[in-house]
Coordinates of C-alpha atoms in Angstrom, one line a residue:
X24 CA 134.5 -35.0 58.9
X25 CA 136.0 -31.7 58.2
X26 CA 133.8 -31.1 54.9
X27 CA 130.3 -31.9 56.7
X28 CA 129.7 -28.7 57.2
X29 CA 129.3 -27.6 53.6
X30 CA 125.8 -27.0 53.8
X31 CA 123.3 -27.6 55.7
X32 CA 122.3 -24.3 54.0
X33 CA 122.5 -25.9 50.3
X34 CA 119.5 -27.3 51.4
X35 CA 117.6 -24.5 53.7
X36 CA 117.7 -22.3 50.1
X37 CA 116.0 -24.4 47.8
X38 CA 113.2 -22.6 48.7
X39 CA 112.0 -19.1 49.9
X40 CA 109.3 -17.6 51.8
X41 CA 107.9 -15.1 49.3
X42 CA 107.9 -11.5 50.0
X43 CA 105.0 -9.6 50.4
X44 CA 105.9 -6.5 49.4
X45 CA 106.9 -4.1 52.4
X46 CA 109.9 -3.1 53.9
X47 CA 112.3 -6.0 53.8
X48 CA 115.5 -3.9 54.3
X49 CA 116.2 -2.8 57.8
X50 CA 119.3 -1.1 59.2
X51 CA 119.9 -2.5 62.6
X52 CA 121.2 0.4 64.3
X53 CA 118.3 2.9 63.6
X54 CA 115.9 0.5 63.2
X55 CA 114.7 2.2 59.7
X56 CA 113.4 0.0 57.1
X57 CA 112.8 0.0 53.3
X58 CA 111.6 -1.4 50.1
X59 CA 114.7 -0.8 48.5
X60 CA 118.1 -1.8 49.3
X61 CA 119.6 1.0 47.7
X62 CA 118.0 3.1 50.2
X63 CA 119.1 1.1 53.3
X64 CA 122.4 1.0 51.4
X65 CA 122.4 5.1 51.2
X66 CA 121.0 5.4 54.6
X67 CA 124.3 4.0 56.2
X68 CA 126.8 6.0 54.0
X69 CA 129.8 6.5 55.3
X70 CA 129.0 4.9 58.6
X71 CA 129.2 1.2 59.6
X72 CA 126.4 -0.7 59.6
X73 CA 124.0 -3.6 59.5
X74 CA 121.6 -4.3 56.9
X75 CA 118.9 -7.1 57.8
X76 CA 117.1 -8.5 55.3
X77 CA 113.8 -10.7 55.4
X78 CA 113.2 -13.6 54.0
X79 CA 111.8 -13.5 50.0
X80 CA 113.5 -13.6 46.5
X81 CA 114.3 -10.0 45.4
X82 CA 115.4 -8.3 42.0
X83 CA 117.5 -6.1 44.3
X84 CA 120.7 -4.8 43.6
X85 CA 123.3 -2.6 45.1
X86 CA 126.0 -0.4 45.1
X87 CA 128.0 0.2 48.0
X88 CA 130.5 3.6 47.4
X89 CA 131.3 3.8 51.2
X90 CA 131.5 2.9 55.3
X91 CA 130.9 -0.2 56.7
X92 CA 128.3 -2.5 55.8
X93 CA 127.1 -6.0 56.8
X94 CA 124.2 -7.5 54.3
X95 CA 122.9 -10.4 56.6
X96 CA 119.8 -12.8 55.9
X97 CA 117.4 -12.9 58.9
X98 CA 117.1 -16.2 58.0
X99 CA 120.3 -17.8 56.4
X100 CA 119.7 -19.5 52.6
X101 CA 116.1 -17.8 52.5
X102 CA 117.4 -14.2 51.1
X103 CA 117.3 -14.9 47.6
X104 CA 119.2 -12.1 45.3
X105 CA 117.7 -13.7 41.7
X106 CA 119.1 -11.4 38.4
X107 CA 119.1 -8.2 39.7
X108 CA 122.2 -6.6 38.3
X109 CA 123.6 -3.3 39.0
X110 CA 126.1 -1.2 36.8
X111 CA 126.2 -4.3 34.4
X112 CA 128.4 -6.1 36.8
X113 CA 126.9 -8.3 39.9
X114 CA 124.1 -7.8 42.8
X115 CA 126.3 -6.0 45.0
X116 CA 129.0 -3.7 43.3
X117 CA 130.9 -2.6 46.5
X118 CA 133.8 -0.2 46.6
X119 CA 133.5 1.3 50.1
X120 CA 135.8 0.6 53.0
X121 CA 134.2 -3.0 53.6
X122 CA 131.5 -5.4 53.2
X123 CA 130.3 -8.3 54.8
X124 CA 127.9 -10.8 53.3
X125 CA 126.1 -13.5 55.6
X126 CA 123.6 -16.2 54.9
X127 CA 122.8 -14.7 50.9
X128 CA 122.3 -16.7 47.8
X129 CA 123.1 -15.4 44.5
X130 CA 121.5 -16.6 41.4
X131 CA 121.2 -16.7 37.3
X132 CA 123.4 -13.1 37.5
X133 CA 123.9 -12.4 33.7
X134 CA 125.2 -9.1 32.1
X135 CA 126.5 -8.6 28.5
X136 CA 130.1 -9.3 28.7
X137 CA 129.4 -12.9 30.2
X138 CA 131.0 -11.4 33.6
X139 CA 127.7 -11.2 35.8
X140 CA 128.4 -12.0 39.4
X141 CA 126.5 -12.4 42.8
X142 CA 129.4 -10.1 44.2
X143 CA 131.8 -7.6 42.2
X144 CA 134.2 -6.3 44.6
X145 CA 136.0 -3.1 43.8
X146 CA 138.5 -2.3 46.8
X147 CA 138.2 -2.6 50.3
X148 CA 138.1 -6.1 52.7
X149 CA 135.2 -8.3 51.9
X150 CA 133.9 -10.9 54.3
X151 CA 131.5 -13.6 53.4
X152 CA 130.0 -16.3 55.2
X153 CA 126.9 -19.1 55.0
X154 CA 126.1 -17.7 51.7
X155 CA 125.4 -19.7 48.3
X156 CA 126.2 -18.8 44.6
X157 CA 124.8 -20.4 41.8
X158 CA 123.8 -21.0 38.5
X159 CA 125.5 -17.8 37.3
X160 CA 128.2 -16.7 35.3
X161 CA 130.8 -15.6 37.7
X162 CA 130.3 -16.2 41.9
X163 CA 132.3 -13.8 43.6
X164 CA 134.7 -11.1 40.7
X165 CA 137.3 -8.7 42.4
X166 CA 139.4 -6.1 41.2
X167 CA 142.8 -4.9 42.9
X168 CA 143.3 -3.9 46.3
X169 CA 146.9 -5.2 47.5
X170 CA 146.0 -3.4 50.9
X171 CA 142.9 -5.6 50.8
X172 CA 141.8 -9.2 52.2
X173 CA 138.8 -11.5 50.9
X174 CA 137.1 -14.3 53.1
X175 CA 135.2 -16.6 52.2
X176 CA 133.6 -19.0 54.5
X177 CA 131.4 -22.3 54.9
X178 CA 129.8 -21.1 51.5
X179 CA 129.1 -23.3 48.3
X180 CA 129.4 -22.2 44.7
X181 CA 127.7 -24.4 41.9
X182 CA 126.9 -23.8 38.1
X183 CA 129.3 -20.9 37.7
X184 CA 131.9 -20.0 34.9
X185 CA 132.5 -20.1 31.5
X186 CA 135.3 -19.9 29.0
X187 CA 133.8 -20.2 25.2
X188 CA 136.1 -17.4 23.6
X189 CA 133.4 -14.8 23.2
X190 CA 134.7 -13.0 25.9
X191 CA 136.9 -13.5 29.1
X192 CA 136.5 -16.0 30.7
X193 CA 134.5 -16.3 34.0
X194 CA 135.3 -18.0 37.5
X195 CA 133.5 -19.5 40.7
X196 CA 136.0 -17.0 41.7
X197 CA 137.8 -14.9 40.4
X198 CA 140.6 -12.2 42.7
X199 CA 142.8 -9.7 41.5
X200 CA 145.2 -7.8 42.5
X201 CA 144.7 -8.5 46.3
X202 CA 146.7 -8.5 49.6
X203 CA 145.5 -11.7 50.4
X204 CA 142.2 -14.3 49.6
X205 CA 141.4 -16.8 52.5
X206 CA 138.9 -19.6 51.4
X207 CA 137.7 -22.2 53.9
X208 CA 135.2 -24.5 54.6
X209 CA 133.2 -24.2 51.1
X210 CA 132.4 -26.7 48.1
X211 CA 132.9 -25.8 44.4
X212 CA 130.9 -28.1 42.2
X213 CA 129.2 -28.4 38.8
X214 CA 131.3 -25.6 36.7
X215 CA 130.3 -24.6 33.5
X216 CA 133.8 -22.9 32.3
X217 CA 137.0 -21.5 34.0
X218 CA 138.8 -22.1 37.1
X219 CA 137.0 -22.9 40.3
X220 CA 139.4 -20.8 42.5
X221 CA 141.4 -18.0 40.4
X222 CA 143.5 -15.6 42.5
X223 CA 146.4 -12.9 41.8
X224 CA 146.5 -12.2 45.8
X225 CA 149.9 -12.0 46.5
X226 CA 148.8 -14.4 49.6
X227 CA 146.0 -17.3 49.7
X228 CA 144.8 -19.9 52.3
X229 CA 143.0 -22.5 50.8
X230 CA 141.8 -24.8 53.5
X231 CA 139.3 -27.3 54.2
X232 CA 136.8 -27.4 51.3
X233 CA 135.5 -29.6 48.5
X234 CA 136.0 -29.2 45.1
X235 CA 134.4 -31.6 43.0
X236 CA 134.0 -31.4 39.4
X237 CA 132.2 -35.1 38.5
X238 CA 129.5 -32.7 36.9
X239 CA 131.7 -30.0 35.5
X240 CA 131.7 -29.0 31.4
X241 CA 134.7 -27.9 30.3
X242 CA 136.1 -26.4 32.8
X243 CA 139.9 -25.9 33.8
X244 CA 141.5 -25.8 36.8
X245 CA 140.7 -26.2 40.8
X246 CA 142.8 -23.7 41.8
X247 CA 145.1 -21.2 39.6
X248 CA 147.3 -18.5 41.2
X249 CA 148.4 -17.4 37.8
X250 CA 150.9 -14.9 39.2
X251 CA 152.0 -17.2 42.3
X252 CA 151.3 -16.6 45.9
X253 CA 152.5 -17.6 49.5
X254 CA 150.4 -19.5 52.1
X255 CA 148.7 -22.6 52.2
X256 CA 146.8 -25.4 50.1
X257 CA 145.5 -27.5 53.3
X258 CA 143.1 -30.1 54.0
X259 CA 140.9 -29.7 50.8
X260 CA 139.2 -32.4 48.3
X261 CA 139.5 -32.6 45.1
X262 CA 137.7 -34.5 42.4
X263 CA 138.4 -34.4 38.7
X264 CA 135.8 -34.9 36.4
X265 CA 135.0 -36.1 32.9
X266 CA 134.6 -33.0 31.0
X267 CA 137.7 -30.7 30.6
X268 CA 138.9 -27.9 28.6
X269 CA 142.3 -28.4 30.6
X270 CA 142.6 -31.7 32.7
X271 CA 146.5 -31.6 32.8
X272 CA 146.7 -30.3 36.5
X273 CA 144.9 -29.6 39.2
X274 CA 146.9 -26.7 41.1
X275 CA 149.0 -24.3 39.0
X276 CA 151.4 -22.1 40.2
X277 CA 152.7 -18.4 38.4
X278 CA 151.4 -19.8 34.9
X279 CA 150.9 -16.2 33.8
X280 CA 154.3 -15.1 35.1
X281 CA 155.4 -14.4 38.7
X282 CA 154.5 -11.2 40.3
X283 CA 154.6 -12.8 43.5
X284 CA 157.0 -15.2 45.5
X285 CA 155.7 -18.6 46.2
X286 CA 158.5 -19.7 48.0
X287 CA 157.1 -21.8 51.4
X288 CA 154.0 -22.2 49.5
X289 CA 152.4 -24.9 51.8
X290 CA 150.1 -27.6 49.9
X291 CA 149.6 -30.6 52.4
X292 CA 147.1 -33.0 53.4
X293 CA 144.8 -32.8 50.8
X294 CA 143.1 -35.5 48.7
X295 CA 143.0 -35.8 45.0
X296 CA 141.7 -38.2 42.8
X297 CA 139.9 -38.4 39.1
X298 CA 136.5 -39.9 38.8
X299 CA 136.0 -43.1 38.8
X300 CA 135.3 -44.5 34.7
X301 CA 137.8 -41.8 33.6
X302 CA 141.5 -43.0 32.2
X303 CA 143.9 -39.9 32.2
X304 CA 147.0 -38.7 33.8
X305 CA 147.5 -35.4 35.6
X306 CA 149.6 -33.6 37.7
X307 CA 148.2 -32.5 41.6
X308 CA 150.6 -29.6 41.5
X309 CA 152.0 -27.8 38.0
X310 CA 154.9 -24.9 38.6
X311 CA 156.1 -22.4 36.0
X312 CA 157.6 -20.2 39.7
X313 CA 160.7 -22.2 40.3
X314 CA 160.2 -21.3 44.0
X315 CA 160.7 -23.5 47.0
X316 CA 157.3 -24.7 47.3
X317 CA 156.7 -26.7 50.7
X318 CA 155.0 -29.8 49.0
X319 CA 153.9 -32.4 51.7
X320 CA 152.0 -35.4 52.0
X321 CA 149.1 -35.4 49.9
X322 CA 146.9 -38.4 49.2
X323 CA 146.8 -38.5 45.6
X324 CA 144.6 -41.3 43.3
X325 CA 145.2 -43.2 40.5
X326 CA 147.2 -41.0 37.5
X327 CA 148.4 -38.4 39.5
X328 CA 151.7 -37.2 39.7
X329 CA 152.4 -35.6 42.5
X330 CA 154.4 -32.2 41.1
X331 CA 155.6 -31.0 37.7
X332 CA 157.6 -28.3 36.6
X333 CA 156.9 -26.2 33.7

């Protein structure tokens, strides 16, 4: 099935080998290692390169101001970044040329303006892979790059979000101003706020994954590309759950106003449905673009309305 592969790793990272206290943080290319990863982090600058890091549950954090670098678990859902929060923002704050993250989890990332994330990206191409993001209260936040691209990869995200009105709300994730966001092959579950998937890229491919919100609390939307985008909505899952601060779609197109065409916007082959117990309507798609959107078969449960315009 095409959503097997969302996780093997789910279960790999419930727990850790501890760390005992050396040099966890090696850059591959030299071979140096150190306690911090600041210092790997430094020791790269404004070249590319590979930071490996042991298995153990750190109070690390990050911030990447240039080059090249690839943070990648020796040991895939055993790296453990728990609360370590840098700038008041996330684990890694990265704003060098690009970043790669492989086989990390992310947990119970808190700052004081409700925004703390396993990942804040800043500008440059972001890729991550095989890596979990949990119990927190954003997953992955970006700024605006519209030279830019994020991928994101056989990863899961559970336990994210919020949207209380003390401050603004917070996603599983959350893109901005972006060239273009590519998720595949990832499951969104258990949201405690917010959208699952909220992106301004101008372009987003949104294939293969699970999103199921039988355990959500008041959360809103699956997917929202508040300003509109082009690409594809593809082969994904979708299941709506009980507790809703906004159950009256599932996909919504340019509801914030259209900075970006979404004419050809592909959404095909996916399946929706509400949970079972629940009695409610909803549309699968909701559009405020008036674009040409390329709406195809979709296999859609009881309630659901294939497309409204708004």
């Amino acid at each position: 099935m095409r959503l097997t592969l969302v996780l093997a790793l789910t279960a790999i990272a419930g727990t850790a080998i501890a760390q005992d206290g050396g040099t966890p943080f090696q850059v591959a290319e030299t071979g140096q290692s150190f306690a911090r990863l600041s210092d790997a982090v430094a020791a790269i600058g404004d070249k590319q390169g590979t930071i490996l890091i042991a298995p153990g549950t750190y109070g690390e954090c990050a911030v990447q101001t240039a080059g090249h670098i690839s943070y990648k678990a020796q040991v895939p859902g055993q790296t453990i970044f728990d609360g370590g929060i840098c700038e008041s923002k996330a684990a890694l704050v990265l704003r060098g040329r690009s970043a790669a993250i492989d086989g990390i989890v992310f947990q119970r990332m808190k700052v004081p303006d409700r925004n703390g994330a396993g990942i804040h990206l800043e500008k440059g191409n972001l890729t991550v892979t095989r890596s979990i993001f949990r119990d927190s209260e954003e997953g992955i936040l970006t700024g605006g790059d519209p030279s830019g691209e994020v991928v994101v990869d056989q990863s899961s995200f559970s336990g994210l979000g919020r949207c209380d009105g003390e401050a603004s709300c917070a996603h599983s994730i959350y893109v901005g101003g972006y060239g273009s966001l590519t998720v595949t092959r990832s499951r969104f579950e258990r949201g405690n706020g917010g959208h699952y998937v909220k992106s301004r890229a101008a372009r987003a491919i949104i294939q293969n994954n699970a999103f199921d919100d039988s355990r959500g609390k008041a959360t809103n939307y699956m997917i929202d590309l508040p300003n509109g985008a082009s690409g594809m909505i593809n082969g994904n899952m979708f299941v709506q759950g009980a507790s809703k601060d906004n159950f009256t779609a599932f996909i919504t197109i340019a509801a914030e106003g259209k900075t970006h065409s979404s004419g050809g916007l592909a959404i095909s082959g996916n399946d929706a449905s509400i949970a079972l117990g629940i009695n409610r309507t909803s549309a699968f798609v909701a559009d405020w673009s008036g674009d040409p959107l390329s709406l195809g078969a979709n296999r859609l449960g009881r309630g659901l309305t294939p497309f409204e315009k708004r």
